[in-house]
Tab-separated table of C-alpha atoms in Angstrom:
chain	number	residue	atom	x	y	z
A	246	MET	CA	-17.676	103.575	-12.532
A	247	ALA	CA	-17.905	100.301	-10.731
A	248	ARG	CA	-17.321	100.441	-7.063
A	249	PRO	CA	-15.105	97.931	-5.316
A	250	ARG	CA	-17.137	95.005	-4.034
A	251	GLU	CA	-16.570	95.620	-0.335
A	252	ASP	CA	-18.403	98.947	-0.409
A	253	LYS	CA	-21.711	97.531	-1.504
A	254	PRO	CA	-24.704	98.550	0.604
A	255	GLY	CA	-25.142	96.110	3.453
A	256	GLY	CA	-21.660	96.616	4.756
A	257	PRO	CA	-18.516	94.596	4.416
A	258	ALA	CA	-18.585	90.810	4.193
A	259	LYS	CA	-19.260	89.051	7.496
A	260	GLN	CA	-16.140	88.231	9.384
A	261	TYR	CA	-17.329	84.992	10.906
A	262	TYR	CA	-18.630	82.079	8.988
A	263	ARG	CA	-21.495	80.529	10.860
A	264	ARG	CA	-22.591	77.068	9.843
A	265	LYS	CA	-26.232	77.004	8.868
A	266	LYS	CA	-28.256	75.142	11.452
A	267	VAL	CA	-30.481	72.375	10.203
A	268	CYS	CA	-33.462	70.682	11.745
A	269	LYS	CA	-32.359	67.315	13.130
A	270	PHE	CA	-35.765	65.788	12.524
A	271	CYS	CA	-35.919	66.874	8.891
A	272	VAL	CA	-32.391	65.750	8.149
A	273	GLU	CA	-32.634	62.355	9.813
A	274	ARG	CA	-36.188	61.797	8.582
A	275	ILE	CA	-37.574	61.210	12.041
A	276	ASP	CA	-41.321	61.203	11.489
A	277	GLY	CA	-42.927	60.866	14.865
A	278	ILE	CA	-41.582	62.481	17.978
A	279	ASN	CA	-42.733	60.177	20.727
A	280	TYR	CA	-42.957	61.113	24.375
A	281	LYS	CA	-41.483	57.721	25.336
A	282	ASP	CA	-38.245	58.308	23.477
A	283	VAL	CA	-36.342	59.839	26.353
A	284	LYS	CA	-32.997	59.520	24.652
A	285	LEU	CA	-34.108	61.643	21.737
A	286	LEU	CA	-35.991	64.193	23.814
A	287	SER	CA	-33.213	64.666	26.325
A	288	GLN	CA	-31.032	66.056	23.560
A	289	PHE	CA	-33.364	69.054	23.568
A	290	VAL	CA	-33.530	69.660	27.291
A	291	PRO	CA	-30.313	71.216	28.550
A	292	GLU	CA	-29.096	71.143	32.128
A	293	ARG	CA	-31.794	73.261	33.700
A	294	ALA	CA	-34.375	71.026	32.047
A	295	LYS	CA	-35.864	73.857	30.047
A	296	ILE	CA	-36.905	73.202	26.494
A	297	MET	CA	-34.152	74.300	24.144
A	298	PRO	CA	-35.185	77.271	22.008
A	299	ARG	CA	-35.315	76.939	18.277
A	300	ARG	CA	-32.722	79.622	17.702
A	301	ILE	CA	-30.167	77.418	19.416
A	302	SER	CA	-31.149	73.935	18.314
A	303	GLY	CA	-32.106	74.922	14.769
A	304	VAL	CA	-35.212	72.728	14.774
A	305	CYS	CA	-37.879	73.829	12.294
A	306	SER	CA	-41.122	75.238	13.651
A	307	HIS	CA	-43.167	72.196	12.660
A	308	HIS	CA	-40.925	69.826	14.551
A	309	GLN	CA	-40.390	72.211	17.435
A	310	ARG	CA	-44.125	72.154	18.074
A	311	GLN	CA	-44.170	68.365	18.072
A	312	LEU	CA	-41.098	68.299	20.270
A	313	ASN	CA	-42.777	70.675	22.691
A	314	ASP	CA	-45.802	68.409	23.053
A	315	ALA	CA	-43.670	65.323	23.464
A	316	ILE	CA	-41.471	66.885	26.138
A	317	LYS	CA	-44.479	68.104	28.075
A	318	LYS	CA	-46.084	64.679	27.990
A	319	ALA	CA	-42.851	63.050	29.084
A	320	ARG	CA	-42.621	65.500	31.961
A	321	SER	CA	-46.064	64.723	33.238
A	322	ILE	CA	-45.224	61.013	33.570
A	323	ALA	CA	-41.826	61.717	35.172
A	324	LEU	CA	-39.713	60.609	32.235
A	325	LEU	CA	-38.209	64.074	32.033
A	326	PRO	CA	-37.756	66.630	34.788
A	327	PHE	CA	-39.643	69.922	35.037
A	328	ALA	CA	-36.624	71.506	36.633
A	329	THR	CA	-33.408	70.254	38.088
A	330	GLU	CA	-33.027	70.786	41.783
B	996	MET	CA	-63.532	53.576	18.865
B	997	ALA	CA	-60.217	55.300	19.088
B	998	ASN	CA	-56.698	54.241	19.868
B	999	TYR	CA	-55.212	55.227	23.164
B	1000	GLU	CA	-52.095	54.664	25.139
B	1001	ILE	CA	-52.284	54.582	28.899
B	1002	MET	CA	-49.020	54.755	30.739
B	1003	PHE	CA	-48.860	54.542	34.496
B	1004	ILE	CA	-46.224	54.251	37.155
B	1005	VAL	CA	-46.447	51.998	40.185
B	1006	ASN	CA	-44.839	52.147	43.603
B	1007	PRO	CA	-41.445	50.389	43.332
B	1008	ASN	CA	-42.058	48.353	46.491
B	1009	THR	CA	-45.045	46.458	45.145
B	1010	ALA	CA	-44.560	42.768	44.412
B	1011	GLU	CA	-44.508	41.461	40.852
B	1012	ASP	CA	-47.753	39.542	41.243
B	1013	GLU	CA	-49.489	42.607	42.600
B	1014	ILE	CA	-48.544	44.509	39.487
B	1015	ASP	CA	-49.939	41.662	37.428
B	1016	LYS	CA	-53.134	41.941	39.450
B	1017	ILE	CA	-53.426	45.627	38.548
B	1018	ASN	CA	-52.832	44.768	34.917
B	1019	THR	CA	-55.504	42.079	34.835
B	1020	GLN	CA	-57.943	44.436	36.506
B	1021	ILE	CA	-57.370	47.114	33.876
B	1022	GLU	CA	-57.549	44.443	31.194
B	1023	GLY	CA	-60.906	43.381	32.582
B	1024	VAL	CA	-62.232	46.937	32.473
B	1025	ILE	CA	-61.155	47.335	28.859
B	1026	THR	CA	-62.433	44.006	27.520
B	1027	SER	CA	-65.735	44.153	29.412
B	1028	GLY	CA	-66.291	47.642	28.022
B	1029	GLY	CA	-65.913	46.320	24.469
B	1030	GLY	CA	-62.387	47.536	23.920
B	1031	GLN	CA	-59.438	45.699	22.443
B	1032	ILE	CA	-56.014	45.500	23.982
B	1033	GLN	CA	-53.218	45.829	21.488
B	1034	LYS	CA	-50.263	45.722	23.760
B	1035	ILE	CA	-49.301	45.519	27.390
B	1036	GLU	CA	-45.735	46.452	28.007
B	1037	LYS	CA	-43.987	46.316	31.311
B	1038	MET	CA	-41.158	48.750	30.906
B	1039	GLY	CA	-39.640	47.732	34.218
B	1040	LYS	CA	-38.207	49.771	37.024
B	1041	ARG	CA	-36.900	53.145	35.977
B	1042	ARG	CA	-35.494	56.164	37.729
B	1043	LEU	CA	-38.000	58.992	37.899
B	1044	ALA	CA	-36.961	62.379	36.616
B	1045	TYR	CA	-38.324	63.950	39.783
B	1046	GLU	CA	-39.633	62.770	43.112
B	1047	VAL	CA	-43.186	61.471	43.067
B	1048	SER	CA	-44.698	60.959	46.527
B	1049	ARG	CA	-41.251	60.452	47.987
B	1050	PHE	CA	-40.177	57.823	45.447
B	1051	ARG	CA	-37.168	58.166	43.224
B	1052	GLU	CA	-37.931	55.181	41.023
B	1053	ALA	CA	-41.000	53.297	39.879
B	1054	PHE	CA	-42.359	50.577	37.624
B	1055	TYR	CA	-43.560	51.797	34.265
B	1056	ILE	CA	-46.434	50.009	32.543
B	1057	LEU	CA	-47.834	50.829	29.134
B	1058	PHE	CA	-51.199	49.779	27.705
B	1059	ALA	CA	-52.083	50.277	24.050
B	1060	LEU	CA	-55.778	49.868	23.375
B	1061	ALA	CA	-58.660	50.642	21.080
B	1062	ALA	CA	-61.768	51.603	22.993
B	1063	ASN	CA	-64.443	54.205	23.576
B	1064	GLY	CA	-63.888	57.230	25.714
B	1065	ASP	CA	-66.054	55.817	28.502
B	1066	VAL	CA	-63.760	52.823	28.878
B	1067	VAL	CA	-60.746	55.069	29.124
B	1068	ARG	CA	-62.486	57.219	31.689
B	1069	GLU	CA	-63.269	54.149	33.772
B	1070	CYS	CA	-59.640	52.989	33.508
B	1071	GLU	CA	-58.427	56.347	34.710
B	1072	ARG	CA	-60.872	56.289	37.600
B	1073	ARG	CA	-59.639	52.846	38.625
B	1074	LEU	CA	-56.024	53.916	38.379
B	1075	ARG	CA	-56.730	56.943	40.507
B	1076	VAL	CA	-58.302	54.806	43.190
B	1077	MET	CA	-55.520	52.213	43.296
B	1078	ASP	CA	-53.016	52.965	46.010
B	1079	PRO	CA	-49.792	51.689	44.415
B	1080	VAL	CA	-50.355	53.689	41.222
B	1081	LEU	CA	-48.462	56.948	41.515
B	1082	LYS	CA	-49.228	58.648	38.223
B	1083	TYR	CA	-50.884	57.925	34.913
B	1084	LEU	CA	-50.985	59.485	31.474
B	1085	THR	CA	-53.460	58.779	28.687
B	1086	VAL	CA	-52.645	59.788	25.149
B	1087	ARG	CA	-54.867	59.453	22.124
B	1088	VAL	CA	-52.652	58.160	19.352
B	1089	ASP	CA	-54.802	57.509	16.277
B	1090	GLU	CA	-54.321	60.884	14.673
B	1091	GLU	CA	-50.600	60.601	15.152
B	1092	ASN	CA	-50.607	57.060	13.779
B	1093	ARG	CA	-52.577	58.127	10.718
B	1094	ARG	CA	-50.051	60.831	10.041
B	1095	LEU	CA	-47.161	58.425	10.494
B	1096	ASP	CA	-48.746	55.890	8.129
B	1097	LYS	CA	-49.207	58.589	5.557
B	1098	MET	CA	-45.576	59.611	5.822
B	1099	LYS	CA	-44.448	56.011	5.640
B	1100	ASN	CA	-46.545	55.343	2.551
B	1101	TYR	CA	-45.238	58.443	0.906
B	1102	ARG	CA	-41.648	57.509	1.648
B	1103	GLN	CA	-42.157	53.980	0.377
B	1104	LYS	CA	-43.746	55.178	-2.826
B	1105	ARG	CA	-40.971	57.612	-3.395
B	1106	ALA	CA	-38.338	54.992	-2.704
B	1107	ALA	CA	-40.078	52.557	-5.048
B	1108	ARG	CA	-40.268	55.150	-7.807
B	1109	ARG	CA	-36.654	56.052	-7.345
B	1110	SER	CA	-35.409	52.461	-7.255
B	1111	SER	CA	-37.510	51.487	-10.291
B	1112	GLY	CA	-36.071	54.481	-12.134
B	1113	ALA	CA	-32.585	53.435	-11.111
B	1114	ALA	CA	-33.276	49.837	-12.147
B	1115	ALA	CA	-34.426	50.996	-15.573
B	1116	ALA	CA	-31.291	53.083	-15.950
B	1117	THR	CA	-29.010	50.189	-15.043
B	1118	ALA	CA	-30.915	47.909	-17.408
B	1119	ASP	CA	-30.328	50.453	-20.174
B	1120	GLN	CA	-26.680	50.514	-19.354
B	1121	ALA	CA	-26.449	46.739	-19.344
B	1122	GLY	CA	-28.192	46.642	-22.721
B	1123	GLY	CA	-25.759	49.181	-24.099
B	1124	GLU	CA	-22.820	47.143	-22.888
B	1125	ALA	CA	-24.222	43.966	-24.441
B	1126	ILE	CA	-24.392	45.662	-27.808
């Protein structure tokens, strides 16, 4: 006999619908992440000036690595803060 | 020869002509060392993200050049010695540029293929309508 759908292994259907995060750089076809582009980079440094983790921003690993480098370069020339006082 | 970008920040209280003097000096180092200058960009006075030797703002200057490593080393040494220069950053950009060119080419090719395909389709349609 067929079971009702809700009782399938894996539990009942999720209650909340979470929108799938997408990588901004893949979607908008931004090729190079440049350390001079403060406007772009500052979207990924929240208030405390830490680099936003991938699980929150949804950036893919490839672009997160590039973003990391760019932010660190920008920090060393005082375009972005290391920490907010 | 490789492509580099040197960015440095200068004390905000220095006069305009003094900044030009620094620029010509760096220019001299690069050209006499057999390098080529691609771009000199004065990005103007900007607020610093954090305090650098008690300054909250500074002049940003960007050099783009193609030169040997020795030339770049000499430039950095000069910048270090100069008093009004607060900070500098050298980035090697040719690998990045190569990658960007590749991506651009790829995108263009794809776009061309797609548009030519679309053009052919519309031509077909037009032909069909004519008949």
